[in-house]
XYZ file of C-alpha atoms in Angstrom:
701
model
C 82.538 -78.072 9.736
C 83.183 -74.577 8.385
C 81.043 -75.367 5.333
C 78.304 -76.712 7.566
C 78.469 -73.650 9.800
C 78.306 -71.256 6.835
C 75.170 -72.827 5.409
C 73.236 -73.780 8.560
C 72.701 -70.605 10.493
C 69.229 -71.792 11.534
C 69.476 -75.274 13.046
C 67.734 -77.399 15.628
C 70.450 -79.707 17.033
C 69.281 -82.960 18.564
C 71.595 -85.846 19.417
C 74.030 -85.037 16.536
C 71.044 -84.876 14.181
C 70.653 -81.462 12.497
C 67.272 -80.069 11.421
C 67.538 -76.748 9.585
C 64.519 -74.488 9.413
C 66.207 -71.813 7.306
C 65.767 -71.433 3.534
C 66.280 -74.595 1.536
C 69.917 -74.981 0.464
C 70.804 -77.441 -2.353
C 74.333 -77.841 -0.950
C 72.954 -79.345 2.254
C 70.969 -81.807 0.168
C 74.135 -83.869 -0.348
C 73.596 -86.897 1.895
C 77.225 -87.992 1.509
C 78.491 -84.891 3.305
C 75.444 -84.383 5.532
C 73.845 -87.799 6.129
C 71.958 -86.764 9.284
C 70.807 -83.273 8.260
C 67.171 -82.491 7.452
C 65.708 -79.343 5.891
C 62.144 -78.389 6.777
C 61.697 -75.520 4.312
C 60.287 -76.386 0.880
C 62.418 -76.213 -2.226
C 62.857 -72.689 -3.592
C 64.143 -73.666 -7.028
C 61.223 -71.752 -8.525
C 62.186 -68.477 -6.872
C 63.833 -67.096 -10.077
C 60.671 -68.128 -11.947
C 58.571 -66.222 -9.421
C 60.597 -63.013 -9.714
C 60.520 -63.093 -13.519
C 56.827 -63.940 -13.490
C 56.275 -60.805 -11.416
C 58.242 -58.750 -13.958
C 56.289 -60.186 -16.869
C 52.965 -59.529 -15.142
C 53.677 -55.797 -14.856
C 55.467 -55.548 -18.221
C 58.889 -54.765 -16.744
C 61.472 -55.786 -19.348
C 64.357 -53.541 -18.247
C 65.412 -54.466 -14.695
C 68.506 -53.940 -12.585
C 69.929 -56.901 -10.623
C 71.748 -56.881 -7.266
C 72.894 -60.190 -5.719
C 75.215 -61.290 -2.993
C 78.758 -62.074 -4.081
C 78.823 -65.696 -2.966
C 77.956 -69.141 -4.253
C 74.234 -68.708 -3.569
C 74.173 -65.381 -5.346
C 76.023 -66.771 -8.365
C 73.662 -69.713 -8.667
C 70.592 -67.521 -8.247
C 71.902 -64.994 -10.792
C 72.510 -67.770 -13.339
C 68.992 -69.194 -12.915
C 67.431 -65.729 -12.914
C 69.141 -64.555 -16.105
C 68.148 -67.775 -17.884
C 64.523 -67.286 -16.874
C 64.681 -63.626 -17.892
C 66.044 -64.559 -21.319
C 63.206 -67.047 -21.849
C 60.688 -64.288 -21.128
C 62.434 -61.468 -23.059
C 63.398 -59.547 -19.915
C 66.774 -57.810 -19.976
C 69.218 -56.794 -17.286
C 69.890 -53.056 -17.206
C 72.830 -53.601 -14.838
C 74.156 -56.351 -12.552
C 75.912 -55.649 -9.256
C 77.428 -58.117 -6.804
C 77.776 -57.145 -3.148
C 80.366 -58.874 -0.951
C 78.964 -60.118 2.332
C 79.793 -58.238 5.513
C 82.050 -55.643 3.866
C 81.082 -51.998 3.725
C 82.726 -50.471 0.665
C 81.892 -46.905 -0.284
C 83.307 -47.471 -3.771
C 80.816 -50.323 -4.385
C 77.998 -48.209 -2.957
C 78.821 -45.402 -5.377
C 78.983 -47.934 -8.207
C 75.468 -49.155 -7.400
C 74.209 -45.577 -7.289
C 75.890 -44.744 -10.623
C 74.397 -47.813 -12.305
C 70.909 -46.987 -11.080
C 71.034 -43.342 -12.103
C 72.632 -44.086 -15.484
C 69.827 -46.366 -16.643
C 66.175 -45.834 -17.430
C 65.187 -48.909 -15.420
C 62.589 -48.215 -12.729
C 62.759 -51.673 -11.120
C 65.569 -53.391 -9.224
C 65.583 -57.030 -8.084
C 67.711 -57.940 -5.063
C 68.722 -61.341 -3.722
C 70.740 -62.014 -0.582
C 70.477 -62.010 3.189
C 70.562 -59.096 5.605
C 74.339 -59.247 5.910
C 75.153 -59.237 2.202
C 72.556 -56.611 1.253
C 73.273 -54.163 4.059
C 75.255 -52.098 1.570
C 72.235 -51.907 -0.749
C 70.089 -50.745 2.173
C 72.656 -48.050 2.866
C 72.514 -46.872 -0.764
C 68.707 -46.794 -0.774
C 68.533 -44.852 2.496
C 71.321 -42.362 1.784
C 71.318 -41.799 -1.990
C 67.621 -41.138 -2.528
C 66.538 -44.207 -4.567
C 63.084 -44.351 -3.050
C 61.379 -43.888 -6.445
C 62.675 -47.220 -7.752
C 60.565 -50.340 -7.261
C 62.484 -52.906 -5.234
C 61.776 -56.636 -5.615
C 63.194 -58.744 -2.801
C 62.879 -62.260 -1.424
C 62.215 -63.554 2.058
C 65.968 -64.208 2.388
C 66.427 -60.476 3.013
C 63.999 -59.334 5.688
C 64.854 -55.644 5.584
C 62.068 -54.839 8.066
C 64.012 -56.529 10.874
C 67.065 -54.356 10.270
C 65.191 -51.053 10.519
C 65.477 -48.695 13.454
C 63.685 -45.539 14.422
C 66.462 -43.614 12.713
C 65.767 -45.471 9.466
C 63.572 -43.674 6.962
C 61.129 -46.516 6.343
C 59.507 -44.527 3.553
C 62.553 -45.326 1.377
C 61.215 -48.891 1.147
C 57.611 -47.878 0.534
C 56.219 -49.902 -2.385
C 58.732 -52.744 -2.098
C 57.460 -56.134 -3.319
C 58.668 -59.232 -1.498
C 58.294 -62.875 -2.488
C 57.764 -64.667 0.814
C 57.380 -68.334 1.567
C 53.745 -69.313 1.744
C 52.750 -69.679 5.388
C 49.268 -70.205 6.744
C 48.081 -68.577 9.948
C 48.372 -71.038 12.809
C 45.131 -71.091 14.841
C 45.530 -69.234 18.127
C 48.969 -67.784 17.284
C 47.818 -64.156 17.060
C 45.696 -64.458 20.181
C 48.674 -65.904 22.049
C 50.881 -62.975 21.013
C 48.240 -60.397 21.910
C 48.000 -61.751 25.465
C 51.737 -62.365 25.843
C 53.255 -60.268 28.669
C 56.326 -60.620 30.900
C 54.123 -60.743 33.965
C 52.362 -63.818 32.558
C 55.679 -65.677 32.117
C 58.050 -64.201 34.736
C 60.470 -67.123 34.451
C 61.227 -66.375 30.798
C 64.170 -63.978 31.054
C 64.546 -63.438 27.295
C 60.932 -62.215 27.103
C 61.684 -59.539 29.690
C 64.766 -58.367 27.829
C 62.902 -58.247 24.510
C 60.002 -56.310 26.079
C 62.283 -53.625 27.518
C 64.149 -53.285 24.206
C 61.047 -53.204 22.036
C 59.084 -50.680 24.148
C 62.183 -48.728 25.270
C 61.107 -48.952 28.889
C 61.995 -50.743 32.094
C 60.083 -53.429 33.960
C 62.066 -52.654 37.150
C 61.513 -49.769 39.558
C 61.252 -46.216 38.132
C 64.407 -45.052 39.848
C 66.387 -47.608 37.870
C 65.109 -46.358 34.544
C 63.486 -43.208 33.295
C 60.329 -44.858 31.865
C 58.363 -47.642 33.446
C 56.676 -50.131 31.122
C 52.926 -49.750 30.919
C 50.797 -52.591 32.158
C 48.457 -52.126 29.180
C 51.248 -52.480 26.609
C 50.766 -55.202 23.991
C 52.877 -56.589 21.188
C 50.277 -55.487 18.629
C 51.180 -51.882 19.488
C 54.681 -52.303 17.998
C 55.440 -51.263 14.374
C 56.036 -54.012 11.846
C 59.787 -53.446 11.684
C 59.990 -54.154 15.424
C 57.520 -56.955 15.744
C 54.794 -58.516 13.593
C 51.900 -60.606 14.804
C 51.975 -62.506 11.518
C 53.938 -65.728 11.558
C 56.837 -65.333 9.182
C 58.069 -68.003 6.805
C 61.027 -68.657 9.084
C 58.796 -69.048 12.123
C 56.514 -71.318 10.142
C 59.489 -73.554 9.325
C 60.434 -73.653 13.041
C 56.846 -74.559 13.821
C 56.961 -77.466 11.346
C 60.440 -78.535 12.547
C 59.271 -78.874 16.155
C 56.234 -80.862 15.080
C 58.411 -83.094 12.884
C 60.729 -83.911 15.764
C 57.732 -84.601 17.986
C 56.263 -86.974 15.428
C 59.612 -88.716 15.020
C 59.996 -89.193 18.752
C 56.436 -90.441 19.044
C 56.956 -92.990 16.263
C 60.191 -94.082 17.908
C 58.692 -94.527 21.343
C 55.646 -96.358 19.987
C 57.635 -98.886 18.003
C 57.598 -102.469 19.303
C 61.338 -102.776 19.815
C 61.505 -99.622 21.914
C 58.482 -100.632 23.993
C 60.325 -103.814 24.877
C 63.455 -101.897 25.850
C 61.384 -99.571 28.050
C 59.838 -102.561 29.821
C 63.350 -103.827 30.574
C 64.114 -100.553 32.350
C 66.290 -98.938 29.676
C 66.784 -95.168 29.540
C 63.909 -93.209 27.996
C 66.341 -91.118 25.917
C 66.643 -92.724 22.430
C 69.876 -93.228 20.576
C 70.663 -90.853 17.651
C 70.664 -93.607 15.040
C 67.280 -94.771 16.295
C 65.728 -91.298 15.885
C 67.409 -90.839 12.500
C 65.582 -93.874 11.154
C 62.169 -92.485 12.129
C 62.806 -88.873 11.118
C 63.458 -89.961 7.547
C 59.972 -91.472 7.481
C 58.102 -88.566 9.071
C 55.031 -87.610 7.090
C 52.019 -85.820 8.562
C 49.639 -82.893 8.148
C 50.320 -80.009 10.521
C 47.466 -78.306 12.445
C 46.791 -75.954 9.517
C 46.307 -78.893 7.139
C 49.541 -78.720 5.130
C 51.704 -81.835 4.573
C 55.154 -81.928 6.201
C 58.004 -84.168 4.987
C 61.557 -84.475 6.222
C 62.385 -86.760 3.320
C 63.480 -84.196 0.732
C 62.624 -86.516 -2.166
C 58.924 -86.047 -1.381
C 59.073 -82.292 -0.880
C 57.109 -80.191 -3.355
C 58.049 -76.854 -4.861
C 57.330 -73.879 -2.618
C 54.400 -71.552 -3.063
C 54.945 -67.825 -2.675
C 53.066 -64.908 -1.250
C 53.548 -61.453 -2.726
C 53.878 -58.866 0.040
C 53.779 -55.101 -0.399
C 55.612 -52.944 2.149
C 53.397 -49.931 2.848
C 54.351 -46.874 4.892
C 51.463 -44.603 5.801
C 51.869 -40.813 6.232
C 51.276 -41.271 9.957
C 54.409 -43.376 10.218
C 52.890 -46.818 10.604
C 54.156 -49.533 8.267
C 52.986 -53.000 7.435
C 53.438 -55.847 4.957
C 50.255 -56.282 2.948
C 49.584 -59.493 1.076
C 48.716 -58.549 -2.519
C 48.976 -61.863 -4.348
C 50.077 -65.479 -4.543
C 52.183 -67.664 -6.828
C 51.971 -71.415 -7.299
C 54.514 -72.876 -9.764
C 52.617 -76.173 -9.890
C 49.325 -74.587 -10.968
C 48.284 -74.362 -14.652
C 50.016 -71.537 -16.590
C 46.920 -69.339 -16.620
C 46.292 -69.829 -12.908
C 49.766 -69.807 -11.331
C 49.789 -66.082 -10.492
C 47.149 -64.005 -8.734
C 47.811 -60.326 -7.997
C 45.365 -57.764 -6.679
C 46.813 -54.651 -8.303
C 44.158 -52.390 -6.818
C 45.630 -52.580 -3.301
C 49.306 -52.254 -4.251
C 51.003 -49.019 -3.191
C 53.959 -48.009 -5.355
C 56.955 -45.791 -4.570
C 56.075 -42.121 -4.441
C 52.525 -42.889 -3.314
C 51.357 -43.745 -6.827
C 48.549 -46.242 -7.362
C 49.721 -47.065 -10.898
C 52.485 -49.544 -11.677
C 55.560 -47.776 -13.079
C 56.973 -48.517 -16.520
C 60.396 -50.062 -16.768
C 61.349 -50.613 -20.393
C 64.398 -49.861 -22.477
C 62.204 -48.828 -25.420
C 58.645 -47.666 -25.745
C 56.022 -50.247 -26.533
C 55.245 -51.043 -30.146
C 51.491 -50.838 -30.500
C 49.326 -52.886 -32.846
C 50.337 -52.416 -36.458
C 54.047 -52.358 -35.614
C 56.722 -54.920 -34.874
C 59.944 -54.753 -32.933
C 63.307 -54.460 -34.658
C 66.341 -54.804 -32.420
C 69.252 -52.439 -32.727
C 72.594 -53.933 -33.610
C 74.815 -54.295 -30.577
C 71.977 -53.573 -28.116
C 70.000 -55.834 -25.812
C 66.918 -57.492 -27.246
C 64.771 -55.258 -25.045
C 66.183 -52.151 -26.729
C 64.492 -51.842 -30.102
C 62.578 -49.492 -32.353
C 59.174 -49.951 -33.922
C 58.593 -50.690 -37.611
C 55.188 -50.570 -39.288
C 54.052 -53.866 -40.775
C 54.234 -54.016 -44.590
C 51.228 -54.255 -46.870
C 49.419 -57.548 -46.413
C 50.745 -58.150 -42.866
C 49.419 -57.130 -39.453
C 50.196 -57.254 -35.752
C 47.218 -57.112 -33.395
C 49.163 -57.179 -30.146
C 51.631 -54.961 -28.321
C 55.356 -55.568 -28.859
C 54.897 -58.174 -31.574
C 58.107 -59.913 -32.615
C 56.907 -60.517 -36.172
C 54.044 -59.351 -38.314
C 51.519 -61.967 -39.379
C 50.432 -62.338 -42.982
C 46.768 -62.001 -43.772
C 45.004 -64.839 -45.552
C 44.994 -64.972 -49.327
C 41.426 -63.683 -49.353
C 42.249 -60.821 -46.969
C 44.283 -57.615 -46.906
C 45.613 -55.426 -44.105
C 43.848 -52.247 -43.116
C 45.526 -48.852 -43.014
C 46.455 -49.234 -39.332
C 47.971 -52.684 -40.016
C 46.225 -54.110 -36.959
C 43.516 -56.135 -38.664
C 42.716 -58.049 -41.830
C 39.773 -57.186 -44.038
C 38.145 -59.467 -46.570
C 39.033 -58.672 -50.156
C 36.212 -57.653 -52.462
C 35.512 -59.955 -55.388
C 35.868 -57.994 -58.619
C 35.306 -58.538 -62.317
C 34.132 -56.392 -65.207
C 30.467 -56.154 -64.311
C 27.719 -54.739 -66.530
C 26.475 -52.819 -63.472
C 29.529 -50.627 -63.101
C 29.990 -47.562 -65.343
C 32.773 -49.013 -67.518
C 30.964 -52.297 -68.056
C 27.685 -50.520 -68.750
C 29.329 -48.257 -71.347
C 30.930 -51.227 -73.093
C 27.645 -53.166 -73.116
C 25.786 -50.210 -74.599
C 28.528 -49.656 -77.170
C 28.525 -53.321 -78.169
C 24.756 -53.433 -78.551
C 24.737 -50.123 -80.434
C 27.305 -51.316 -82.960
C 25.456 -54.599 -83.326
C 22.193 -52.779 -84.059
C 23.978 -50.435 -86.418
C 25.474 -53.413 -88.261
C 22.071 -55.063 -88.426
C 20.665 -51.804 -89.846
C 23.355 -51.740 -92.532
C 22.636 -55.395 -93.218
C 18.961 -54.549 -93.654
C 19.798 -51.696 -96.021
C 21.916 -54.037 -98.140
C 19.161 -56.665 -98.173
C 16.602 -54.100 -99.206
C 18.812 -52.700 -101.967
C 20.395 -55.997 -102.932
C 19.613 -55.535 -106.623
C 21.163 -52.075 -106.895
C 24.473 -51.703 -108.738
C 26.507 -50.687 -105.666
C 25.519 -53.842 -103.787
C 25.896 -56.175 -106.739
C 29.190 -54.647 -107.923
C 31.081 -55.547 -104.707
C 30.053 -59.184 -104.318
C 26.982 -58.933 -102.146
C 27.393 -62.452 -100.736
C 30.764 -61.507 -99.276
C 29.230 -58.267 -98.016
C 26.486 -60.233 -96.290
C 29.084 -62.575 -94.736
C 31.205 -59.638 -93.602
C 28.249 -57.798 -92.088
C 27.033 -60.905 -90.308
C 30.517 -61.645 -88.912
C 30.934 -58.026 -87.764
C 27.610 -58.173 -85.974
C 28.761 -61.364 -84.215
C 32.074 -59.671 -83.400
C 30.244 -56.884 -81.579
C 28.053 -59.387 -79.760
C 30.949 -61.654 -78.739
C 32.334 -58.685 -76.760
C 29.422 -59.265 -74.367
C 30.923 -62.622 -73.347
C 33.827 -60.720 -71.782
C 31.494 -58.676 -69.536
C 30.006 -60.093 -66.338
C 31.243 -62.694 -63.865
C 33.289 -65.283 -65.697
C 32.152 -68.895 -65.719
C 33.900 -72.028 -66.997
C 31.649 -71.984 -70.076
C 32.278 -68.312 -70.878
C 36.035 -68.819 -70.441
C 35.989 -71.603 -73.038
C 33.707 -69.725 -75.420
C 34.807 -66.127 -75.588
C 38.354 -66.356 -76.977
C 37.378 -69.088 -79.438
C 34.317 -67.184 -80.638
C 36.293 -63.970 -80.951
C 39.072 -65.650 -82.958
C 36.820 -67.551 -85.346
C 34.357 -64.714 -85.979
C 37.079 -62.165 -86.626
C 38.855 -64.633 -88.893
C 35.670 -64.983 -90.967
C 35.423 -61.178 -91.167
C 39.038 -60.677 -92.225
C 38.815 -63.639 -94.630
C 35.743 -62.050 -96.230
C 37.685 -58.782 -96.652
C 40.595 -60.714 -98.122
C 38.233 -62.474 -100.530
C 36.649 -59.128 -101.533
C 40.134 -57.698 -102.171
C 41.140 -60.695 -104.251
C 37.873 -60.344 -106.169
C 38.737 -56.769 -107.137
C 42.253 -57.740 -108.235
C 41.170 -60.839 -110.106
C 38.295 -59.014 -111.796
C 40.742 -56.488 -113.192
C 43.171 -59.238 -114.198
C 40.345 -61.243 -115.822
C 39.434 -58.280 -117.977
C 43.034 -57.854 -119.056
C 44.113 -61.481 -119.562
C 40.939 -63.130 -120.799
C 39.135 -66.266 -119.787
C 41.998 -68.028 -117.930
C 41.415 -65.928 -114.792
C 37.645 -65.556 -115.091
C 36.986 -68.861 -113.380
C 38.634 -67.494 -110.153
C 36.331 -64.478 -110.015
C 33.056 -66.319 -109.276
C 31.394 -66.916 -105.880
C 32.925 -70.370 -105.573
C 36.424 -68.926 -105.259
C 35.318 -66.358 -102.675
C 33.579 -69.002 -100.612
C 36.653 -71.254 -100.795
C 38.878 -68.417 -99.578
C 36.666 -67.686 -96.563
C 36.254 -71.346 -95.645
C 39.900 -72.303 -96.031
C 41.179 -69.318 -94.036
C 38.592 -69.870 -91.304
C 39.351 -73.598 -91.177
C 42.960 -72.868 -90.179
C 41.775 -70.739 -87.246
C 39.264 -73.418 -86.240
C 42.100 -75.947 -86.226
C 44.183 -73.721 -83.946
C 41.231 -73.404 -81.563
C 40.641 -77.158 -81.513
C 44.284 -77.815 -80.697
C 44.059 -75.176 -77.959
C 40.980 -76.820 -76.472
C 42.574 -80.250 -76.639
C 45.875 -79.346 -74.997
C 45.478 -76.482 -72.502
C 42.024 -74.896 -72.686
C 41.127 -71.666 -70.879
C 39.787 -72.067 -67.343
C 38.246 -70.016 -64.557
C 40.812 -68.542 -62.163
C 40.668 -66.595 -58.904
C 43.588 -64.167 -58.694
C 44.344 -63.030 -55.129
C 47.825 -61.595 -55.743
C 47.596 -59.028 -58.538
C 45.596 -56.501 -56.507
C 46.311 -56.167 -52.752
C 42.692 -55.496 -51.800
C 40.798 -57.356 -54.505
C 40.063 -60.918 -55.545
C 39.959 -60.889 -59.324
C 37.755 -63.503 -60.940
C 39.095 -63.951 -64.432
C 39.696 -66.419 -67.215
C 43.145 -67.892 -67.479
C 44.058 -68.424 -71.105
C 45.536 -71.813 -70.340
C 48.059 -71.944 -73.151
C 49.535 -68.505 -73.776
C 51.217 -69.886 -76.899
C 47.886 -70.956 -78.370
C 46.355 -67.568 -77.573
C 49.140 -65.717 -79.363
C 48.983 -68.175 -82.262
C 45.305 -67.236 -82.631
C 46.146 -63.529 -82.599
C 49.171 -64.065 -84.822
C 47.211 -65.891 -87.508
C 44.542 -63.178 -87.390
C 47.282 -60.573 -87.735
C 48.790 -62.349 -90.754
C 45.419 -62.383 -92.528
C 44.939 -58.700 -91.691
C 48.377 -57.754 -93.043
C 47.820 -59.724 -96.223
C 44.416 -58.099 -96.716
C 45.873 -54.655 -96.044
C 48.771 -55.233 -98.448
C 46.571 -56.513 -101.284
C 44.034 -53.733 -100.764
C 46.785 -51.112 -100.676
C 48.254 -52.387 -103.941
C 44.798 -52.462 -105.566
C 43.656 -49.070 -104.331
C 44.241 -47.355 -107.710
C 42.621 -50.005 -109.896
C 39.645 -48.678 -111.914
C 36.896 -49.932 -109.599
C 33.376 -48.632 -110.057
C 32.954 -47.755 -106.386
C 36.655 -47.934 -105.392
C 36.064 -50.562 -102.673
C 39.781 -51.430 -102.442
C 40.495 -47.929 -101.272
C 37.918 -48.210 -98.464
C 39.219 -51.658 -97.512
C 42.713 -50.161 -97.239
C 41.517 -47.576 -94.746
C 39.514 -50.177 -92.820
C 42.434 -52.602 -92.572
C 44.733 -49.765 -91.580
C 42.460 -49.028 -88.629
C 42.181 -52.752 -87.856
C 45.956 -53.333 -87.849
C 46.617 -50.173 -85.824
C 44.152 -51.198 -83.125
C 45.515 -54.724 -82.726
C 49.136 -53.559 -82.892
C 48.480 -51.295 -79.899
C 46.489 -54.051 -78.184
C 49.492 -56.254 -77.430
C 51.513 -53.822 -75.247
C 48.342 -52.560 -73.572
C 47.233 -56.136 -72.838
C 50.603 -56.993 -71.297
C 50.813 -53.881 -69.121
C 47.352 -54.086 -67.537
C 45.912 -56.494 -64.998
C 42.575 -57.409 -63.558
C 39.433 -56.221 -65.228
C 41.437 -53.558 -67.098
C 42.886 -56.371 -69.220
C 39.399 -57.491 -70.195
C 38.390 -53.908 -70.939
C 41.397 -53.483 -73.252
C 40.450 -56.559 -75.268
C 36.781 -55.486 -75.486
C 37.842 -52.021 -76.623
C 40.076 -53.542 -79.306
C 37.234 -55.762 -80.547
C 34.790 -52.866 -80.714
C 37.275 -50.385 -82.172
C 38.549 -52.701 -84.913
C 35.023 -53.844 -85.837
C 33.783 -50.263 -85.878
C 36.710 -49.297 -88.117
C 35.828 -51.977 -90.646
C 32.124 -51.141 -90.536
C 32.599 -47.410 -90.974
C 35.352 -47.492 -93.595
C 33.873 -50.201 -95.821
C 30.110 -49.822 -95.521
C 29.319 -46.249 -94.535
C 30.349 -44.830 -97.939
C 28.038 -47.371 -99.643
C 25.183 -46.503 -97.277
C 25.779 -42.834 -98.055
C 25.326 -43.534 -101.770
C 22.341 -45.836 -101.241
C 20.456 -43.503 -98.900
C 21.586 -39.986 -99.796
C 22.830 -40.217 -103.416
C 20.533 -42.713 -105.125
C 21.306 -40.990 -108.433
C 24.759 -42.597 -108.331
C 23.333 -46.050 -107.664
C 22.071 -46.554 -111.231
C 23.328 -48.241 -114.359
C 23.201 -44.961 -116.284
C 25.546 -43.258 -113.806
C 27.930 -46.228 -113.975
C 27.955 -46.086 -117.760
C 28.597 -42.346 -117.769
C 31.437 -42.804 -115.225
């Protein structure tokens, strides 16, 4: 009975059947201990959800908690902290207040916790008895600037007196049970007067206490009650014309009992007993059977159940306690909560009409750390609550476009992050274009060298019968000039947007054409050496000096390179590739070499031919040649080998279109070196010193 008394302070007792109209209590839901007890109030299991939802709506992540030190408070605190953790809301402090005990030490502890934290919001749960100490702290320690969130369990307005500074609670937000206005209720209260119901003694006593007057003769009391007095003249902490959640539950409880009695009296068995003259008062077990089946819509259209298995989750109203400068106070409805509504529709708050502590119209901030704006993410501090963090800028390639982002989000492969790290921009597609300055310069250089080579070729054709052209194997000179001209032109395949065809063609064309050029130089060098040896040793070497041997040298050396290219094409040919990783803000369209081994085999074979040609030419540089071509070949091959020796490290260390530019530069530089070192001296003699390009001058020399 003690347990029942402690949890059922609001009961309607009827024939040993208990109907409680107070807040829903899960303990009383146990039908084994309380088989004949009914609760009218809806379930309030979503109350912690409602308080946290209110915190999340206003961005309060650093909140103090005060609960009653009893079983209800413990259970509510457990549910509340779980809901707070799910929504990244942290507790700045937690205080438990024992019920009915005034302890100055606990009051000072609450005050110290509030002043020691940066939290601007405090949530309180308990009834008037357990939270009286908190009210004392608020009224006497100057905590009026902190936003207080309460529930309907603690109706602090009823505990106020004229001595209470109501402004200390200005801006308080209360989650109250949803209650509709009963038609005619306000009008009834406005016209309610003791003279209208003289037999109601309790109404007379309330009237004299509320208006601080006397209904009796003036000599019995100093102030006589005015005949024009009305309940709507009283302040809200003394009396409110609005039906409270508790009154609404009483209203539903009375209607439920009436419906149960009506169903009982209208049943067939009871009609028979009434006809037999039985007592009109029903037995408790008879009423218990019908109360468990009560189900109806009250006059305001809301369903009422006494069977708790059919009861839905409660809806809440958000009330704002407002104290005007003139001293009047009222509870203003500023929003609603419905836990059963869709997530984007379960909370409605009219922020424009909310009055906050201190008279501000703006919601206060209650956070352990400042907000991390777009472009930053939160990083928690070791040993601190998750709400206490510092902001870190997102790295390159990642963004955050919302406030207090937990993690940065990577941009797509075709995007990059802007400078503010709050948005992704599309990467620009890049390649070595002939429209940009570098590409245009390389195109002009390639065409210029090609035209220059063609000009030299024309000079040699025109003067093909002169001694200087005939003396150095003009067929090999023609082959070398033609291959150099193709070398300069093949550089154009590296410029412009790559295509699958250009990727397959350019490296193969470059390798084969340069191999023909170097093979021609090697054949010319062998011709010089063999010509000198043929003169010294007689006819045994003469047969290797003719054009057939030179042609065989060029073809055989070139055939090896062609074989390497065919194997490359057959195994892992080059292909078109889109590189989105090398440059953070660019998409590089390039040719992937496919087989790196084959590519370096091509370059390696070309390098071997070049080294052999350079070595033979260097050894033959002092032979008695009419125009000393071996000496010029030595210089040309020295330039060629130097360029391609520096190409390898430069090629490895660059990326993007710079890699293509390095290879084009090497092609043009090495070709230009061969053209200038081998052919320019001959052109000088042909064009500017024709006197040396005669048989007589050769004989004299």
